[in-house]
Coordinates of C-alpha atoms and ligand atoms in Angstrom, one line a residue:
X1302 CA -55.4 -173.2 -95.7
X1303 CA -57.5 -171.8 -92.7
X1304 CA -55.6 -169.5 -90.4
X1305 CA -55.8 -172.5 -87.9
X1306 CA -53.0 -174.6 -90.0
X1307 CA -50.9 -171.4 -90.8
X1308 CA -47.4 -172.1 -89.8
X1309 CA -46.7 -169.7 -86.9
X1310 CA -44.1 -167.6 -87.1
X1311 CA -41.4 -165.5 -85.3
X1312 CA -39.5 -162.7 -85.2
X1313 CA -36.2 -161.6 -83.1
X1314 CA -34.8 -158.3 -82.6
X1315 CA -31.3 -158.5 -80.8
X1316 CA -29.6 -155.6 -79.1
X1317 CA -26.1 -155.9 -77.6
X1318 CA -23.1 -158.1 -77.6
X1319 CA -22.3 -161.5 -79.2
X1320 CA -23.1 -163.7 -76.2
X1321 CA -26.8 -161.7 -77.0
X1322 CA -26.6 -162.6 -80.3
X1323 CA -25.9 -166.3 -79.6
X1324 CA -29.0 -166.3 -76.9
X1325 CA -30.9 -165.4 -79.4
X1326 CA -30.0 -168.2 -81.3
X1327 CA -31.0 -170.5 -78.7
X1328 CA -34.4 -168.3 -78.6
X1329 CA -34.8 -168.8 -82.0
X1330 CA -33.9 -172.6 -81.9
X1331 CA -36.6 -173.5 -79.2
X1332 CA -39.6 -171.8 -81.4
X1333 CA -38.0 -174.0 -84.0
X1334 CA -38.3 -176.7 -81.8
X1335 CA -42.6 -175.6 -81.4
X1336 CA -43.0 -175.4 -85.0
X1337 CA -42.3 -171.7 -85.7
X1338 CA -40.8 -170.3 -88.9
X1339 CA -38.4 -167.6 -88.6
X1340 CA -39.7 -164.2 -90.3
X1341 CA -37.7 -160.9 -91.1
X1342 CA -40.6 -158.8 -90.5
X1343 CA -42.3 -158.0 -87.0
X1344 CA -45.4 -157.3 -89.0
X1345 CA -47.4 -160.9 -89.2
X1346 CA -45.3 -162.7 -86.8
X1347 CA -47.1 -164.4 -84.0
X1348 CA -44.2 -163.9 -81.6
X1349 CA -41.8 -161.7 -81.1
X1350 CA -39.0 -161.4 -79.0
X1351 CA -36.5 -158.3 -78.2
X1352 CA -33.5 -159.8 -76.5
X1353 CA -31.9 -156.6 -74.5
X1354 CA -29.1 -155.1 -73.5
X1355 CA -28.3 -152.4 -70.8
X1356 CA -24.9 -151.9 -70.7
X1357 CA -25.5 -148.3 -71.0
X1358 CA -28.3 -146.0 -70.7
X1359 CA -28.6 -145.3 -74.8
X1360 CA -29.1 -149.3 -75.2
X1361 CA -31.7 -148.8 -72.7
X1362 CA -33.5 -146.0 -74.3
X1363 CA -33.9 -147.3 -78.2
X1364 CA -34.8 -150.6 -76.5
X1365 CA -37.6 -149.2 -74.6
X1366 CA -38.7 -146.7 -77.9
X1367 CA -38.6 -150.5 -79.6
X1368 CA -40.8 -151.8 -77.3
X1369 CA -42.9 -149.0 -77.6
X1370 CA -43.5 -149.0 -81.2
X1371 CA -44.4 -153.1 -81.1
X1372 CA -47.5 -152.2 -79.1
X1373 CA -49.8 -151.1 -82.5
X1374 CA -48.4 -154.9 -83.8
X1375 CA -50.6 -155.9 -80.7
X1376 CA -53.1 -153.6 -81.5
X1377 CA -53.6 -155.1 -84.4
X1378 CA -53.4 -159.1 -83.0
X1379 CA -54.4 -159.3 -80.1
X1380 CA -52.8 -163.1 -80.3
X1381 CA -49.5 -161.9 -81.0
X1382 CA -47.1 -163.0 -78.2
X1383 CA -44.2 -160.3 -77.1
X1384 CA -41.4 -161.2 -75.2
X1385 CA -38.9 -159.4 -73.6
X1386 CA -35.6 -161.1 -73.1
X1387 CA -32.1 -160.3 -71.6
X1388 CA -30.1 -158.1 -69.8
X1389 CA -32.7 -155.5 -69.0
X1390 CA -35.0 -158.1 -68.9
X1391 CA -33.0 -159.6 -65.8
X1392 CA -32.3 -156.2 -64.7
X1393 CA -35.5 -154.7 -64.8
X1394 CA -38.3 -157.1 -64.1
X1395 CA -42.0 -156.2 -62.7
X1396 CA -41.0 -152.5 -63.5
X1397 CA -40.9 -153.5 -67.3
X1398 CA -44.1 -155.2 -67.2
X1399 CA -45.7 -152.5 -65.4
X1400 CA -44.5 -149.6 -67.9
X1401 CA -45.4 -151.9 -71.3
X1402 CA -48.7 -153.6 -70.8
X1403 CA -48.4 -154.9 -74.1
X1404 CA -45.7 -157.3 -73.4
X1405 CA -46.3 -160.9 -72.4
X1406 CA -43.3 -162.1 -71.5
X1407 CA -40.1 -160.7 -69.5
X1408 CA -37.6 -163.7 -69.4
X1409 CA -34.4 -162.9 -67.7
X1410 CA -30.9 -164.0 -68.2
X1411 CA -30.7 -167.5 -66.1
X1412 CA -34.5 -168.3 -67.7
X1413 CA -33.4 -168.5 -71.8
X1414 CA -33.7 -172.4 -71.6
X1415 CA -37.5 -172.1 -70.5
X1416 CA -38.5 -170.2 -73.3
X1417 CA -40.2 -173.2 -75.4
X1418 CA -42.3 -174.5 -72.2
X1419 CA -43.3 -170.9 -71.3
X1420 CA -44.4 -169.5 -74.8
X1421 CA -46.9 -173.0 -74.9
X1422 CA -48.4 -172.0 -71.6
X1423 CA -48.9 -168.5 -72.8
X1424 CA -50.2 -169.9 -75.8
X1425 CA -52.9 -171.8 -73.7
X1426 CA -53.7 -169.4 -71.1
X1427 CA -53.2 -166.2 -72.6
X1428 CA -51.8 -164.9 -69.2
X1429 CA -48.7 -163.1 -69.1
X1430 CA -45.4 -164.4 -67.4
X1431 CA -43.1 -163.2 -65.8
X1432 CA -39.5 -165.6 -65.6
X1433 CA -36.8 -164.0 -63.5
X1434 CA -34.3 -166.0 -61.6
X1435 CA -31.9 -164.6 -59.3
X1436 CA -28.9 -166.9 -59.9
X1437 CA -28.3 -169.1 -62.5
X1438 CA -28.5 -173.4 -62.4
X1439 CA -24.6 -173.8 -62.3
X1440 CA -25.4 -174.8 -66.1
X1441 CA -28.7 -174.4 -67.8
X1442 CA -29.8 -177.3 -69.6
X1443 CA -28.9 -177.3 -73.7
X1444 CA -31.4 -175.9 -76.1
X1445 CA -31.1 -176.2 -79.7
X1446 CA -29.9 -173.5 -81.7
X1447 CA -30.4 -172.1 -84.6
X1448 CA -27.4 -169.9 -86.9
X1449 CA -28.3 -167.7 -89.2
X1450 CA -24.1 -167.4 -90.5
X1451 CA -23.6 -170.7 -91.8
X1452 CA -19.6 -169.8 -91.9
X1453 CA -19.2 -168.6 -88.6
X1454 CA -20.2 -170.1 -85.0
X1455 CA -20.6 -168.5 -81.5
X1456 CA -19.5 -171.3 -79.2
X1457 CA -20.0 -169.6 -75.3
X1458 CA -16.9 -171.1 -73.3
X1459 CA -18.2 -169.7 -69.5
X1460 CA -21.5 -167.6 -68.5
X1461 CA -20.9 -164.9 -65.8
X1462 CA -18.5 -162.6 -64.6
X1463 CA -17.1 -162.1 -61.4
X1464 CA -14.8 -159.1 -61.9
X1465 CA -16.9 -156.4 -60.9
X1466 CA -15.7 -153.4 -62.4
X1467 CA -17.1 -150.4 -60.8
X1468 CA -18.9 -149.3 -63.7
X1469 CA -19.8 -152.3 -65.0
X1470 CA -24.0 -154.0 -64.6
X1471 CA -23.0 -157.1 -66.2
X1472 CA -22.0 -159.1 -63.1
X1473 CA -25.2 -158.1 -61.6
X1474 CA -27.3 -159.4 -64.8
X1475 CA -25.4 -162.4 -65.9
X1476 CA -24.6 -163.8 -62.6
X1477 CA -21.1 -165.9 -61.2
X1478 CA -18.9 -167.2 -63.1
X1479 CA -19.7 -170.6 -64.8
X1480 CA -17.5 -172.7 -67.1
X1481 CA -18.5 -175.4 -69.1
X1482 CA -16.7 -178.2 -68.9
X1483 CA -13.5 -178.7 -71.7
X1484 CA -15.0 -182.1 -73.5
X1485 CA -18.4 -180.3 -74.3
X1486 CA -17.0 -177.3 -75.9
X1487 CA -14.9 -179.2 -77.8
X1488 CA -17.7 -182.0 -78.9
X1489 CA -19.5 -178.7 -80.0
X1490 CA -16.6 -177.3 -81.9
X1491 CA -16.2 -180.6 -83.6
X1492 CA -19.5 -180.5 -84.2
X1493 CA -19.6 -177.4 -85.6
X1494 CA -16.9 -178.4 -88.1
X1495 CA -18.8 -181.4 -89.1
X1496 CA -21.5 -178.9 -90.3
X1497 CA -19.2 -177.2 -92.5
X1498 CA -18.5 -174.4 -90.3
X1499 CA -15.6 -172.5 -90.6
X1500 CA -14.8 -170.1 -87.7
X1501 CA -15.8 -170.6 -84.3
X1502 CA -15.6 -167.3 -81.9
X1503 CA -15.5 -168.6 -77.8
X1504 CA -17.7 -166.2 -75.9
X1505 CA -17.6 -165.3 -72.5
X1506 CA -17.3 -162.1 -71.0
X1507 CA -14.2 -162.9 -69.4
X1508 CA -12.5 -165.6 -71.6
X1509 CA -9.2 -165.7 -69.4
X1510 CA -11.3 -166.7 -66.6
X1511 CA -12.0 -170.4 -67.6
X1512 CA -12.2 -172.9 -65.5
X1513 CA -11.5 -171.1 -62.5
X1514 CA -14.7 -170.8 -60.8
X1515 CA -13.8 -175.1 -60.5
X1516 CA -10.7 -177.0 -58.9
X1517 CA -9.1 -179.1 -61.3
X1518 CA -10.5 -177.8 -64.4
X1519 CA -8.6 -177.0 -68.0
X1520 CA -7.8 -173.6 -68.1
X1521 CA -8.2 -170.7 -70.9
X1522 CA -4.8 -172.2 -72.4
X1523 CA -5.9 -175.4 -72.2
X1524 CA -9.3 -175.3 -74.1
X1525 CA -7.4 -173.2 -76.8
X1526 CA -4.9 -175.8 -77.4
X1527 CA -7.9 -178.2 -77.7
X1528 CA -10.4 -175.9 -79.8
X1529 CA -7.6 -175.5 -82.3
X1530 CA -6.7 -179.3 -82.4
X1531 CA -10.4 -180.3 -84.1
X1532 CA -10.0 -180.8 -87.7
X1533 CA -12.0 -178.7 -90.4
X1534 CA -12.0 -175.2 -88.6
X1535 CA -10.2 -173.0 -90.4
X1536 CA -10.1 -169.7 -87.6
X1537 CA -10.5 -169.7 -83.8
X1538 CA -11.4 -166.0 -82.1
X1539 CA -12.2 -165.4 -78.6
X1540 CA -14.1 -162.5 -76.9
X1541 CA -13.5 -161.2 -74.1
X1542 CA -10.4 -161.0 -72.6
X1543 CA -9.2 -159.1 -69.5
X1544 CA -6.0 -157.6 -69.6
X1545 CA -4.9 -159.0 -65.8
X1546 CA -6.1 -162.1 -66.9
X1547 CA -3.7 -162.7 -70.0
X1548 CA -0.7 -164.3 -69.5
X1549 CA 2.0 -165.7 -71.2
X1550 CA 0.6 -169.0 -71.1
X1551 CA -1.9 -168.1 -73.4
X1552 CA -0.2 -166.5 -75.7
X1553 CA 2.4 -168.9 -76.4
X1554 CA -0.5 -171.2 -77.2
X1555 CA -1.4 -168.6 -79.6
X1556 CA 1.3 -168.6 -81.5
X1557 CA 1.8 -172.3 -81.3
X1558 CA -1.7 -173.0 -82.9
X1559 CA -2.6 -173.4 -86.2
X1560 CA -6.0 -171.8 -86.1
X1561 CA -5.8 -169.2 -83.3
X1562 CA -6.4 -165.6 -85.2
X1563 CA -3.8 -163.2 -84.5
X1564 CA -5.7 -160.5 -83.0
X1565 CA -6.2 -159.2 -79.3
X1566 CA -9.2 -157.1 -78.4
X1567 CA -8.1 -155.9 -74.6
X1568 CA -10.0 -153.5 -73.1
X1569 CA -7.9 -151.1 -71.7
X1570 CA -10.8 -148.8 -70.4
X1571 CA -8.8 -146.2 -69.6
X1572 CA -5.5 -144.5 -69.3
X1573 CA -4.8 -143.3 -66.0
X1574 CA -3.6 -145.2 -63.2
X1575 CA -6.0 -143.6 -60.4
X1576 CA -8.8 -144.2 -63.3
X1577 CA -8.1 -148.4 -63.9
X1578 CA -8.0 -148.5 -59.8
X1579 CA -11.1 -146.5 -59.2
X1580 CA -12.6 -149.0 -61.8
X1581 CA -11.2 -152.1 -60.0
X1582 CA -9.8 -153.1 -63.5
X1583 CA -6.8 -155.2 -61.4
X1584 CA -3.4 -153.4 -63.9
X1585 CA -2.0 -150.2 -63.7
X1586 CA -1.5 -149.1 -67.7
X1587 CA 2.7 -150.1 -67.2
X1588 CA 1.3 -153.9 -66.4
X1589 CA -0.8 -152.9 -69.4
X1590 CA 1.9 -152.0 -72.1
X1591 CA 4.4 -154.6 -71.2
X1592 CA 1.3 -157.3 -72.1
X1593 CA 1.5 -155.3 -75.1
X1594 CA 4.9 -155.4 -75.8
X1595 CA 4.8 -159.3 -74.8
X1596 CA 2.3 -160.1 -77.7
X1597 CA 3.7 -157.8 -80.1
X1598 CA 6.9 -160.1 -79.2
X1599 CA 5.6 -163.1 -79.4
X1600 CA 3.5 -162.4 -82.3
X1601 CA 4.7 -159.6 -85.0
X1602 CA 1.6 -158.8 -87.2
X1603 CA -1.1 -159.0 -84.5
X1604 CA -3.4 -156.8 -84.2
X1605 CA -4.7 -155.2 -81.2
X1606 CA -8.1 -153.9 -80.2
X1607 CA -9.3 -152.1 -77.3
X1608 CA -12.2 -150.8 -75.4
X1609 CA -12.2 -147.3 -73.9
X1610 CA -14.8 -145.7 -71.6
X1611 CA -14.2 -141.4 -71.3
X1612 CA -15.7 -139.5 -68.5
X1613 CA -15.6 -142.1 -65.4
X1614 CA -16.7 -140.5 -62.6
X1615 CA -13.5 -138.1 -60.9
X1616 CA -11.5 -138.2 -64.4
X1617 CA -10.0 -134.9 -64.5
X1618 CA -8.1 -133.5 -68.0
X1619 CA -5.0 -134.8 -66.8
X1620 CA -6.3 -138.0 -66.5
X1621 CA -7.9 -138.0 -69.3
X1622 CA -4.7 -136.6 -71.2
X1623 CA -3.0 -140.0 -70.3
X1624 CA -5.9 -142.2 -72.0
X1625 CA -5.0 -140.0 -75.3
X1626 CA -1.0 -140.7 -74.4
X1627 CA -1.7 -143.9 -74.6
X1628 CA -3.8 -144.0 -77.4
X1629 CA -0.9 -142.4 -79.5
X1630 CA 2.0 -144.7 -77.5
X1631 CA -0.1 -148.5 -78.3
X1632 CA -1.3 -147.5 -81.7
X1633 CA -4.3 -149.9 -81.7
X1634 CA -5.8 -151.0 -85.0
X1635 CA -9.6 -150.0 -83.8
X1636 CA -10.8 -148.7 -80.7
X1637 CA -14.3 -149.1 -79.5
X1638 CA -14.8 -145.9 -77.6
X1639 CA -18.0 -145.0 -75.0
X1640 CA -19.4 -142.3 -73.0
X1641 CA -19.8 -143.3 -69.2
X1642 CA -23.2 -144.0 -68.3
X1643 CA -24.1 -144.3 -64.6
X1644 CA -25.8 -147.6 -63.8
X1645 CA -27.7 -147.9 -60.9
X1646 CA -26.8 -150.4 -58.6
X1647 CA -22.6 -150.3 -59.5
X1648 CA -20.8 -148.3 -57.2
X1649 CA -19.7 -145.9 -59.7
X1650 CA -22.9 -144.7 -60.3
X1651 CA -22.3 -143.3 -56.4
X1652 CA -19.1 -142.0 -57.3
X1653 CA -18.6 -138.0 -56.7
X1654 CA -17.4 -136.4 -59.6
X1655 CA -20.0 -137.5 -62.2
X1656 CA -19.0 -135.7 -65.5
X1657 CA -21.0 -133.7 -67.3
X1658 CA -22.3 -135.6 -70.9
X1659 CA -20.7 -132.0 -72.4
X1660 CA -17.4 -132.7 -71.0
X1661 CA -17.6 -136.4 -72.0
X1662 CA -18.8 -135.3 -75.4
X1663 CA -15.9 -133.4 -76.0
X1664 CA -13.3 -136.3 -74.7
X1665 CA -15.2 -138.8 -76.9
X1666 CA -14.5 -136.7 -79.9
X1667 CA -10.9 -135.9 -78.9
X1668 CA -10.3 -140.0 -78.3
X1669 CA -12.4 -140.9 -81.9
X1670 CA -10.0 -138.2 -84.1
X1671 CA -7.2 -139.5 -82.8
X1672 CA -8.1 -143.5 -82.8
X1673 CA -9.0 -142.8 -86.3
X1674 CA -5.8 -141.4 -87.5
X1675 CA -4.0 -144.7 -86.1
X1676 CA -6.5 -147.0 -87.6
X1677 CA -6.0 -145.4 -91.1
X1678 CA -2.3 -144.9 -90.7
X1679 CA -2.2 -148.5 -89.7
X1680 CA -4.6 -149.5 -92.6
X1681 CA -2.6 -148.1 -95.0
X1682 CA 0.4 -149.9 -94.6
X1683 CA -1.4 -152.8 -95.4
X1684 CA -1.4 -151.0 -99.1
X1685 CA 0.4 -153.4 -101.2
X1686 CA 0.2 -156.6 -99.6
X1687 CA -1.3 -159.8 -100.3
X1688 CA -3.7 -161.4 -97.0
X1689 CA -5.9 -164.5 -96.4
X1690 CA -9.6 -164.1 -96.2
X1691 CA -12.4 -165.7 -94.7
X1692 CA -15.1 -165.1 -97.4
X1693 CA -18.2 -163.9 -95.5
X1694 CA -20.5 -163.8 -98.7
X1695 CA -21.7 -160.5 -100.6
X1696 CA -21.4 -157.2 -99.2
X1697 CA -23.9 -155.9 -97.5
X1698 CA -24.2 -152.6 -99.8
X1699 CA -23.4 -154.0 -103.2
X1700 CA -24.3 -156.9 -104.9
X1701 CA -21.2 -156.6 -107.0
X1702 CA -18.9 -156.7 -104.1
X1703 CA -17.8 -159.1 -101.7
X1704 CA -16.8 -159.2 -98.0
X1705 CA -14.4 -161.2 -95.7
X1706 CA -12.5 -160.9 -93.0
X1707 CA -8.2 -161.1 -92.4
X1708 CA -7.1 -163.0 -89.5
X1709 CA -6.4 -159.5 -87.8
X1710 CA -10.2 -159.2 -88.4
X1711 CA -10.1 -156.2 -90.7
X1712 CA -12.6 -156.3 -93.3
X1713 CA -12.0 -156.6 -96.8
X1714 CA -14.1 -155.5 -99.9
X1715 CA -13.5 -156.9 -103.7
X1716 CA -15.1 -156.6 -106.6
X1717 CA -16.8 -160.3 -107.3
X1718 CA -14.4 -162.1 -109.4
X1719 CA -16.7 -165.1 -109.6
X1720 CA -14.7 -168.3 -108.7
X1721 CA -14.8 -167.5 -104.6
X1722 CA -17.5 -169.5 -102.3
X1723 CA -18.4 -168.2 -99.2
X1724 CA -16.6 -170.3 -96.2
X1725 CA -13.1 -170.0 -98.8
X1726 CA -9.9 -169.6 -97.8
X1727 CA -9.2 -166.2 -100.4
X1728 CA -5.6 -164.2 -101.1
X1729 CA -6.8 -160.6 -101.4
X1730 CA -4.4 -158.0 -102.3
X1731 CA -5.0 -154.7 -100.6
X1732 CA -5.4 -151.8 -103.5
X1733 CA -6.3 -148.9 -100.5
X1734 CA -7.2 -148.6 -97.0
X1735 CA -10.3 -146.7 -95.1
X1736 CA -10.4 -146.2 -91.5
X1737 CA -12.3 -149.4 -90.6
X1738 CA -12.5 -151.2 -94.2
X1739 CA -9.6 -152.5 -96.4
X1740 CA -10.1 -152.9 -100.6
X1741 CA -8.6 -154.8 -102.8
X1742 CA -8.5 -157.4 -105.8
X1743 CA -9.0 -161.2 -105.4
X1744 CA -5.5 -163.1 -106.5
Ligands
5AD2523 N1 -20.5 -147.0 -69.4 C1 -19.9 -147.0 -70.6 N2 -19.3 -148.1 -71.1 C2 -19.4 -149.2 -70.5 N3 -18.9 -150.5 -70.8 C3 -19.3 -151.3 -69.8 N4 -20.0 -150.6 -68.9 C4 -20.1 -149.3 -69.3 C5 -20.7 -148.2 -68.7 N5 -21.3 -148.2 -67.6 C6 -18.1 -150.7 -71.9 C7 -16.7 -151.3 -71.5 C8 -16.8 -152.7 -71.9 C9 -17.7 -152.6 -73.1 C10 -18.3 -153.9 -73.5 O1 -18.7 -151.7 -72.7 O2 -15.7 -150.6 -72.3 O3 -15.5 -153.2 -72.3
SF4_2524 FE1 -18.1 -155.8 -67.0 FE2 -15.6 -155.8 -66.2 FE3 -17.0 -158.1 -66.3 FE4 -16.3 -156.9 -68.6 S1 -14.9 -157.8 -67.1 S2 -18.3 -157.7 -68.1 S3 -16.4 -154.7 -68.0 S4 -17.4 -156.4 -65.0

């Protein structure tokens, strides 16, 4: 075979949150679409793309040190395409084509569906493109997409944000909100089942926000109650959900459904009341603990996961003493804890009172020791018991081991027994409990 007839291949590195990880997909399914082959390796590929995040300024650094080390791949093929996709991508534009010569493509946020057409120009011309809309199409057109979990789907619900926390880039990157409408995510969920997946996760970055940005239209509840009626899924998750925008509606759906998991990731951010309100977060952490109490009502045996950011601009020790009050009050089974980081352009990042990264250092570590405590206390009550599974497949560090997931999405680690499939339904009894993994024995 000559070079010329060589099936071309591709290779994606993806930084960032699941809705990035889903893009990707729909990267990766329209160089299917042109003939490409997926590769695991950079080295050989004929394009590559690094689909980008910049949530916060350490995303943004090992992205750009990644984008740095692709340019001896181009050294070394000159044909080799580079694309850089995303959140920075949207964020950053001409700047990022100016500091990385190498790169052929910045495509940003609203642009994903033009990939296919633009990588065949590029591959004609050899020219290099830049693809940055403002604003989104309300909708951009479908593009295939390509899984690499064959158990578990990404189904995106809504595009957009329009909360605006003060801290927050997203709404600048990833435009108004936009809902699809209820019959197409459930024709994908269907779908999805009818390819013998087995868990669907809804994505958006404000799930409780659906169907407002349209008169008329089903609401977060709504679509639930729908998702969870199509036959052959075995779970339903959602990500992300905003604490003002939960309400008893949904979670009496919750608990009505057969598939919903019982598990709440609600970012709290932060503690103090003067904090949530200098970050527009919209609750006061009272509002915030009765929505707590309400689920752990409604529901016994959720579990509840949070997102905390220490060191927002003006947060004094006192302030901060409340986030670690609270902490110690909710008991949440994981926290996913972060150190401020000033983005330009949000109007925190104009705030007085920026905190030194020593200071926030020293919170973060305060916040982690504590979380960790909780999660491990928590864990270990779950010594003992028996607990469903979603089997997920080996585990990543032993070959001897495998690894799924409870409904409270905990994961679970068992010596291979030999009779479980990946995609199964397991019972797993819980033998001990680590801070973020549970182990145990296959019933
Ligand atoms: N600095 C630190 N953390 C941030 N997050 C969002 N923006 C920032 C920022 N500027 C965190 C929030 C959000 C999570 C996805 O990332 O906690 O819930
Ligand atoms: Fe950012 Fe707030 Fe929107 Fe989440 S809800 S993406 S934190 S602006």
């Amino acid at each position: 075979m000559n070079d010329d007839n060589k099936q071309k291949s591709y290779h994606t590195i993806t930084y960032g949150c699941q809705m990035n990880e889903n893009d990707t997909e729909r990267l990766a399914g329209q160089l299917k679409a042109l003939g490409y082959a997926e590769t695991d390796r950079p080295d050989g590929a004929d394009v590559i793309l690094v689909n980008t995040c910049c949530v916060r300024e350490s995303a943004e650094k090992k992205i750009h040190g990644k984008i740095g080390e692709l340019k001896r791949l181009k050294a070394s093929n000159p044909n080799l395409i580079i694309g850089v996709t995303g959140c920075m991508a949207q964020k950053d534009r001409d700047k990022l084509f100016k500091r990385a010569p190498h790169v052929d493509l910045v495509l940003g946020t609203h642009n994903l569906h033009q990939l296919g057409e633009i990588i065949t120009d590029i591959g004609r011309s050899r020219g290099r493109v830049l693809a940055v809309w403002d604003q989104a199409e309300r909708l951009a057109p479908g593009v295939p997409t390509i899984r690499k979990n064959k158990i578990s789907a990404w189904l995106p619900i809504m595009y957009g944000c329009n909360n605006f926390c003060t801290y927050c880039i997203v709404p600048y990157v990833r435009g108004r909100e936009r809902s699809r409408p209820l019959d197409e995510v459930v024709g994908e969920a269907a779908d999805l089942a009818s390819q013998g997946f087995r868990e669907l996760t809804l994505l958006g970055q404000n799930v409780n926000s659906y169907g407002k940005d349209e008169q008329g239209h089903a609401d977060f509840a709504d679509l639930l109650a729908a998702v969870d009626r199509v036959e052959g899924i075995a779970r339903i998750r959602y990500m992300t959900s905003h604490p003002r925008d939960m309400n008893t509606k949904v979670i009496d759906t919750i608990r009505r459904s057969r598939h919903i998991c019982e598990h709440f990731h609600l970012p709290i951010q932060a503690g103090s009341d003067a904090v949530l309100r200098a970050m527009n977060r919209g609750y006061t952490a009272a509002v915030y603990r009765s929505l707590v109490a309400e689920i752990r009502d409604a529901i016994p045996g959720a579990s509840l996961t949070t997102d905390i950011i220490v060191g927002f601009p003006g947060e004094t020790d006192e302030m901060f003493a409340d986030t670690l009050d609270l902490v110690e009050e909710i008991r949440f089974d994981a926290a996913y804890t972060f150190l401020y980081s000033q983005r330009s352009g949000t109007p925190a990042a104009d705030l007085p009172g920026q905190i030194p990264l020593a200071v926030k250092k020293e919170r973060l570590q305060r916040l982690m020791s504590l979380q960790n405590e909780a999660s491990l206390a928590i864990n270990r009550e779950l010594v003992g018991t028996e607990t469903e599974v979603l089997v997920e497949g080996e585990s990543k560090n032993d070959a001897n081991k495998m690894m799924g997931r409870t409904r409270t999405n905990k994961i679970v680690i068992w010596d291979r027994h030999g009779s479980e499939r990946t995609g199964d339904l397991a019972t797993v009894k819980i033998d001990a409990a680590q801070t973020w993994v549970l182990k145990g024995t296959l019933v």
